Amino acid sequence: MAGMACLDAILKFKPGFEVKVLSEEPYLNYNRILLSAVLAGEKSVEEITINTEEWYRSSGITLCLNTRAAEIDAQKKIVTTADGMPHPYDRLLLATGSVPFIPPIDGVKKEGVFTFRNMADTAAILESCESAKKAVVIGGGLLGLEAARGISNHGVHVTVVHLMDRLMEVQLDAVGGQFLKREIEKLGIDVLLNKSTARVMGEARAEGVMFKDGSIVEADMVVIACGIRPHVELAKTAGLKINRGVVVNDFMETSDPDIFAVGECVEHREKVYGLVAPLYDQGKVLAATITGNKGPVYEGSVLATKLKVMGIELFSAGDFKGEEPDKEIVSYQDHAFGIYKKVVVQNERVIGTILIGDASDANRILEMIRSRALVDEKRQRLLFDTPPAVAGSPSDVMSRADSDTICGCIGVTKGQIVSAVRDNGLKTFSAVKTCTKASTGCGTCAGLVQDILKAVCGGEFEEEKKDVLCPCVPFPKERIRTMIQTQKIRKAQDVLDIYGDGVGCSLCKPALSFIVDEVWLGDHEEDRSARFINDRVHANIQKDGTFSVIPRMRGGVTTPSELRKIADAAEKYNVRMVKVTGSQRIDLLGVKKEDLPKIWADLGMTSGYAYAKAVRMVKSCVGTDFCRYGTQDSIAAGIRLETLLEGLYTPAKVKMGVVGCPRNCAEATVKDIGLVGMEGGWQVVIGGAAGKIVRSADILCAVKTTEEAFEAALLFFQYYRENGEYLERTYDFIPRVGLEKIRRETTLAPEEKKKALLERLSRARAKVVNPWDEHKKPAQPLQFSDFVLPKDADALMGAH
Amino acid sequence: MEKGWRVVKDAELIPAKEGRRVKIGENEIALFNLGGDFLAVDNRCPHKEGPLADGIVAGKAVFCPLHNWKISLETGCALSGGTGQVKSYPVKLKDGKIHIHV
């Protein structure tokens, strides 16, 4: 990563360089910081790849993947690779990074023991997660905790074992360690401190770990994350000066004038860095040196750490302990909210900080440390900057100084972003990322970068298309859901007023209506004017302005008395057509709006929601009651499933089917959710379709009992409700999110996660009422009314 | 039919940001409450005669419920979807009553 960042800088100085890159790994260079996001299932391998093959080609770089450099002959200036090939050089750049430190523990070579450093490690851990039940992570530092969270996301129970008396002792004081431990435990991860691991138990495979005190933790996988050491083996063959790392001076030169080094493999002023920001600083200096523009010097970096664990904010930088008498500590602790803030001041200057629970001030404080500015009048607002008027409003970031660091990973200031946008006429976030590299590290500053972009280019700003709900509310879809949640917004119009243009359109108004309903489990402020006409009058508008009425007929089962009522109503209201639908129900077509409440009263049935982005129906076959081949009672299961879910709104319509045997007479395998009965159990299938797109459903799981089948179906249903994008059918949702992830988050999720999903579903279901009851009491006086005026002249006013 | 101001009784009960049909003989007008202000246009979308009164209101425009054309309620012109125009009618509020000039 450091090497490639440096290369990028070299090409800017001197595009004519002939460059060859030797890489031991078989992957294009990727963002190593985000490996934990890949492990957690939050990002794909493609998403963390930094430079494409096309980039190498167009930059004229020869890329040799899977090619390990074995030896350097500094006299002859030749690198020999493991395959025996010589690669001559004029100047050589070492960016060999680091290797995991493996403490002296017996049995680390056993199967099921992993390190967590590169893509191959990550892939191996992910594979192991599929079958493992329990994992032990040895090491409670940054890497260990990120690994623990990643593994626990896959439904594996994780115990973190740490040698020291607190987690992340390199970055935290004792109080911070306690706060962090509580946050980690809240994620369902066990933490054991003061534990020295003696050996990995088991024969060929890991079965657990034993500690020096004789106690044992069982596990079917063990991850060692005890820190890293500079990878110096290659440098040794060149005879370079090496202490802990390859020794470099302020120009990033090694002891050989034609060999340079950068990144985690180097030692500079007796310091070795294992974090990303210094690597970029070094890269810039080195690029100048190596291209003959020697001048800029590297003076060391302020160490800053951000924990990238979803749901935990943690930031630590500089001298965060402040133990010496001439140092002052300003701190704030809120145990209930899990917030700990600490700033260390020396000689009226901020020299270090710890932020847990709320790290929104991280860049501001880091900038105070880096600039060594006097605290003076800021003293009283050290821990809490003046709150921004509206979260995310562009003005609050624009009021910062140009020298303020926005992207802490890469070290990009506000001024650099502003001038990059101005000078190059950038309009999109991805263009800013490519040009400035801001937000290409951990990505937490994405919002700030976008705010700057918006403020500078004004109306020219172009939102990345795929992410945004609608031009009226120009925020990524998942952010809107978070904003609604955190800002406690219960009405669609309020979202438009606060975050949008205040007006909205026919796309975002129904979308926002759905999201507020879904987020607040039906306990929202319903605004009918933001809904499509179908949802205002609970019927489906037809091309001539009349409506179609489809009563609920659970499982496609009806009775003679229901059929009689339907026939009578059809005659009474001159229904133009009575149609049996593809969903095993009956459609009354051509009903006038003003007749809707009357026909509902006569029918006395529940709305079938055939007009809404909501639960439609459950089709079923006759099953064991009548069918010679039936193996499961598909009728009862179908009726029950429909009863459990009816009346709930969804991102897009949800059609379901239950069949009693694999002959699949009710076509469950082309439904959004299907239960397929078989001898001794059910298959639960999801994401099928037989509309514009025909897609065979994916198997979510196979279970023995009908109850288990319902649970799986309900888990997926609620997960889709919460994570599907508005108008996104399950057949698009599943490929986007990935079937494996969906399994991990639903049927394979930890029990408490499943319970929470089902609990939210049942709370939302409890709020459902039959909308056709509005025939008794309309939602408002003119809900179904039209006005009819006499056309004679007497009706004219004021003309006389 | 003689032209002039006609009162639409109870039209003030139209919920904000919604529309309703007003039938006068052969004419069918869509009357909208924009939150105090009232505007009226012909209730037939220039595209396929969709009932504009049933559309979603956005600012001073409405989206046709059939195929999502956007029609200005001030000028009657199609703003997106295609080109076309519907007739618009003067509306006034007098003595607490909504009047349309037809």
GROMACS .gro file of C-alpha atoms in nm, chain A residues 606-771:
model
  166
  606THR     CA    1  -5.965  -0.776   0.473
  607SER     CA    2  -5.767  -0.580   0.216
  608GLY     CA    3  -5.542  -0.797   0.000
  609TYR     CA    4  -5.291  -0.510  -0.044
  610ALA     CA    5  -5.276  -0.591  -0.416
  611TYR     CA    6  -5.214  -0.220  -0.477
  612ALA     CA    7  -4.912  -0.164  -0.250
  613LYS     CA    8  -4.540  -0.222  -0.205
  614ALA     CA    9  -4.630  -0.466   0.068
  615VAL     CA   10  -4.697  -0.828   0.151
  616ARG     CA   11  -4.914  -0.958  -0.131
  617MET     CA   12  -5.021  -1.318  -0.089
  618VAL     CA   13  -4.915  -1.669  -0.009
  619LYS     CA   14  -5.009  -1.912  -0.283
  620SER     CA   15  -5.043  -2.271  -0.178
  621CYS     CA   16  -5.112  -2.617  -0.315
  622VAL     CA   17  -5.360  -2.854  -0.149
  623GLY     CA   18  -5.089  -3.047   0.038
  624THR     CA   19  -5.138  -3.346   0.265
  625ASP     CA   20  -5.511  -3.286   0.322
  626PHE     CA   21  -5.605  -3.398  -0.026
  627CYS     CA   22  -5.305  -3.459  -0.248
  628ARG     CA   23  -5.174  -3.812  -0.306
  629TYR     CA   24  -4.820  -3.680  -0.320
  630GLY     CA   25  -4.833  -3.416  -0.046
  631THR     CA   26  -4.570  -3.451   0.223
  632GLN     CA   27  -4.647  -3.134   0.421
  633ASP     CA   28  -4.963  -2.945   0.517
  634SER     CA   29  -4.904  -2.660   0.278
  635ILE     CA   30  -5.255  -2.513   0.314
  636ALA     CA   31  -5.226  -2.461   0.689
  637ALA     CA   32  -4.869  -2.336   0.654
  638GLY     CA   33  -4.966  -2.098   0.375
  639ILE     CA   34  -5.258  -1.948   0.569
  640ARG     CA   35  -5.044  -1.914   0.879
  641LEU     CA   36  -4.754  -1.748   0.696
  642GLU     CA   37  -4.989  -1.499   0.532
  643THR     CA   38  -5.152  -1.422   0.867
  644LEU     CA   39  -4.813  -1.360   1.029
  645LEU     CA   40  -4.704  -1.107   0.768
  646GLU     CA   41  -5.015  -0.952   0.613
  647GLY     CA   42  -5.052  -0.577   0.613
  648LEU     CA   43  -4.681  -0.501   0.637
  649TYR     CA   44  -4.521  -0.260   0.396
  650THR     CA   45  -4.197  -0.373   0.229
  651PRO     CA   46  -3.936  -0.207   0.003
  652ALA     CA   47  -4.110  -0.366  -0.297
  653LYS     CA   48  -4.395  -0.614  -0.326
  654VAL     CA   49  -4.342  -0.951  -0.160
  655LYS     CA   50  -4.508  -1.256  -0.311
  656MET     CA   51  -4.493  -1.588  -0.134
  657GLY     CA   52  -4.577  -1.950  -0.196
  658VAL     CA   53  -4.598  -2.270   0.007
  659VAL     CA   54  -4.595  -2.612  -0.160
  660GLY     CA   55  -4.640  -2.951   0.002
  661CYS     CA   56  -4.390  -3.137  -0.213
  662PRO     CA   57  -4.112  -3.065  -0.462
  663ARG     CA   58  -4.358  -3.091  -0.756
  664ASN     CA   59  -4.401  -2.724  -0.670
  665CYS     CA   60  -4.761  -2.683  -0.796
  666ALA     CA   61  -4.798  -2.336  -0.641
  667GLU     CA   62  -4.462  -2.227  -0.789
  668ALA     CA   63  -4.295  -2.142  -0.457
  669THR     CA   64  -3.950  -2.144  -0.618
  670VAL     CA   65  -4.031  -1.836  -0.824
  671LYS     CA   66  -4.161  -1.634  -0.529
  672ASP     CA   67  -3.984  -1.378  -0.309
  673ILE     CA   68  -4.022  -1.622  -0.022
  674GLY     CA   69  -4.117  -1.985  -0.067
  675LEU     CA   70  -4.154  -2.289   0.156
  676VAL     CA   71  -4.101  -2.617  -0.026
  677GLY     CA   72  -4.221  -2.920   0.167
  678MET     CA   73  -4.038  -3.248   0.143
  679GLU     CA   74  -4.032  -3.574   0.333
  680GLY     CA   75  -3.931  -3.486   0.690
  681GLY     CA   76  -3.889  -3.110   0.650
  682TRP     CA   77  -3.897  -2.788   0.452
  683GLN     CA   78  -3.669  -2.597   0.226
  684VAL     CA   79  -3.695  -2.221   0.270
  685VAL     CA   80  -3.622  -2.043  -0.058
  686ILE     CA   81  -3.586  -1.671  -0.129
  687GLY     CA   82  -3.545  -1.431  -0.419
  688GLY     CA   83  -3.744  -1.615  -0.683
  689ALA     CA   84  -3.935  -1.425  -0.953
  690ALA     CA   85  -4.155  -1.494  -1.251
  691GLY     CA   86  -4.231  -1.147  -1.376
  692LYS     CA   87  -4.025  -0.912  -1.588
  693ILE     CA   88  -3.734  -1.121  -1.466
  694VAL     CA   89  -3.756  -1.495  -1.419
  695ARG     CA   90  -3.529  -1.617  -1.143
  696SER     CA   91  -3.516  -1.944  -0.960
  697ALA     CA   92  -3.511  -1.885  -0.584
  698ASP     CA   93  -3.198  -1.940  -0.373
  699ILE     CA   94  -3.210  -2.184  -0.087
  700LEU     CA   95  -3.186  -1.999   0.243
  701CYS     CA   96  -3.188  -2.315   0.453
  702ALA     CA   97  -3.340  -2.659   0.499
  703VAL     CA   98  -3.512  -2.731   0.830
  704LYS     CA   99  -3.706  -3.010   0.995
  705THR     CA  100  -4.008  -2.846   1.152
  706THR     CA  101  -4.270  -2.606   1.022
  707GLU     CA  102  -4.192  -2.369   1.310
  708GLU     CA  103  -3.827  -2.351   1.204
  709ALA     CA  104  -3.937  -2.285   0.847
  710PHE     CA  105  -4.155  -1.994   0.962
  711GLU     CA  106  -3.872  -1.855   1.170
  712ALA     CA  107  -3.632  -1.860   0.875
  713ALA     CA  108  -3.890  -1.698   0.647
  714LEU     CA  109  -3.969  -1.428   0.904
  715LEU     CA  110  -3.601  -1.355   0.970
  716PHE     CA  111  -3.536  -1.303   0.601
  717PHE     CA  112  -3.854  -1.099   0.564
  718GLN     CA  113  -3.759  -0.854   0.837
  719TYR     CA  114  -3.396  -0.837   0.724
  720TYR     CA  115  -3.516  -0.744   0.375
  721ARG     CA  116  -3.756  -0.485   0.519
  722GLU     CA  117  -3.469  -0.318   0.704
  723ASN     CA  118  -3.199  -0.346   0.440
  724GLY     CA  119  -3.373  -0.354   0.105
  725GLU     CA  120  -3.366  -0.031  -0.092
  726TYR     CA  121  -3.703   0.115  -0.181
  727LEU     CA  122  -3.839  -0.052  -0.498
  728GLU     CA  123  -3.567  -0.317  -0.481
  729ARG     CA  124  -3.723  -0.662  -0.524
  730THR     CA  125  -3.574  -0.956  -0.337
  731TYR     CA  126  -3.427  -1.087  -0.663
  732ASP     CA  127  -3.208  -0.775  -0.683
  733PHE     CA  128  -3.155  -0.747  -0.308
  734ILE     CA  129  -3.004  -1.094  -0.270
  735PRO     CA  130  -2.736  -1.061  -0.541
  736ARG     CA  131  -2.650  -0.712  -0.412
  737VAL     CA  132  -2.605  -0.813  -0.050
  738GLY     CA  133  -2.488  -1.169  -0.111
  739LEU     CA  134  -2.662  -1.487  -0.004
  740GLU     CA  135  -2.384  -1.578   0.239
  741LYS     CA  136  -2.413  -1.248   0.421
  742ILE     CA  137  -2.791  -1.278   0.434
  743ARG     CA  138  -2.758  -1.623   0.592
  744ARG     CA  139  -2.509  -1.491   0.844
  745GLU     CA  140  -2.737  -1.203   0.935
  746THR     CA  141  -3.054  -1.413   0.956
  747THR     CA  142  -3.064  -1.789   1.003
  748LEU     CA  143  -2.700  -1.816   1.111
  749ALA     CA  144  -2.697  -1.499   1.321
  750PRO     CA  145  -2.638  -1.512   1.698
  751GLU     CA  146  -2.956  -1.588   1.893
  752GLU     CA  147  -2.991  -1.236   2.034
  753LYS     CA  148  -2.970  -1.087   1.686
  754LYS     CA  149  -3.240  -1.322   1.560
  755LYS     CA  150  -3.456  -1.243   1.859
  756ALA     CA  151  -3.421  -0.870   1.795
  757LEU     CA  152  -3.519  -0.907   1.428
  758LEU     CA  153  -3.827  -1.113   1.515
  759GLU     CA  154  -3.919  -0.877   1.794
  760ARG     CA  155  -3.910  -0.575   1.561
  761LEU     CA  156  -4.120  -0.768   1.312
  762SER     CA  157  -4.385  -0.859   1.566
  763ARG     CA  158  -4.399  -0.502   1.699
  764ALA     CA  159  -4.458  -0.372   1.347
  765ARG     CA  160  -4.714  -0.646   1.280
  766ALA     CA  161  -4.903  -0.556   1.598
  767LYS     CA  162  -4.956  -0.204   1.458
  768VAL     CA  163  -5.127  -0.332   1.143
  769VAL     CA  164  -5.497  -0.258   1.104
  770ASN     CA  165  -5.723  -0.354   0.815
  771PRO     CA  166  -5.724  -0.038   0.600
   0.00000   0.00000   0.00000
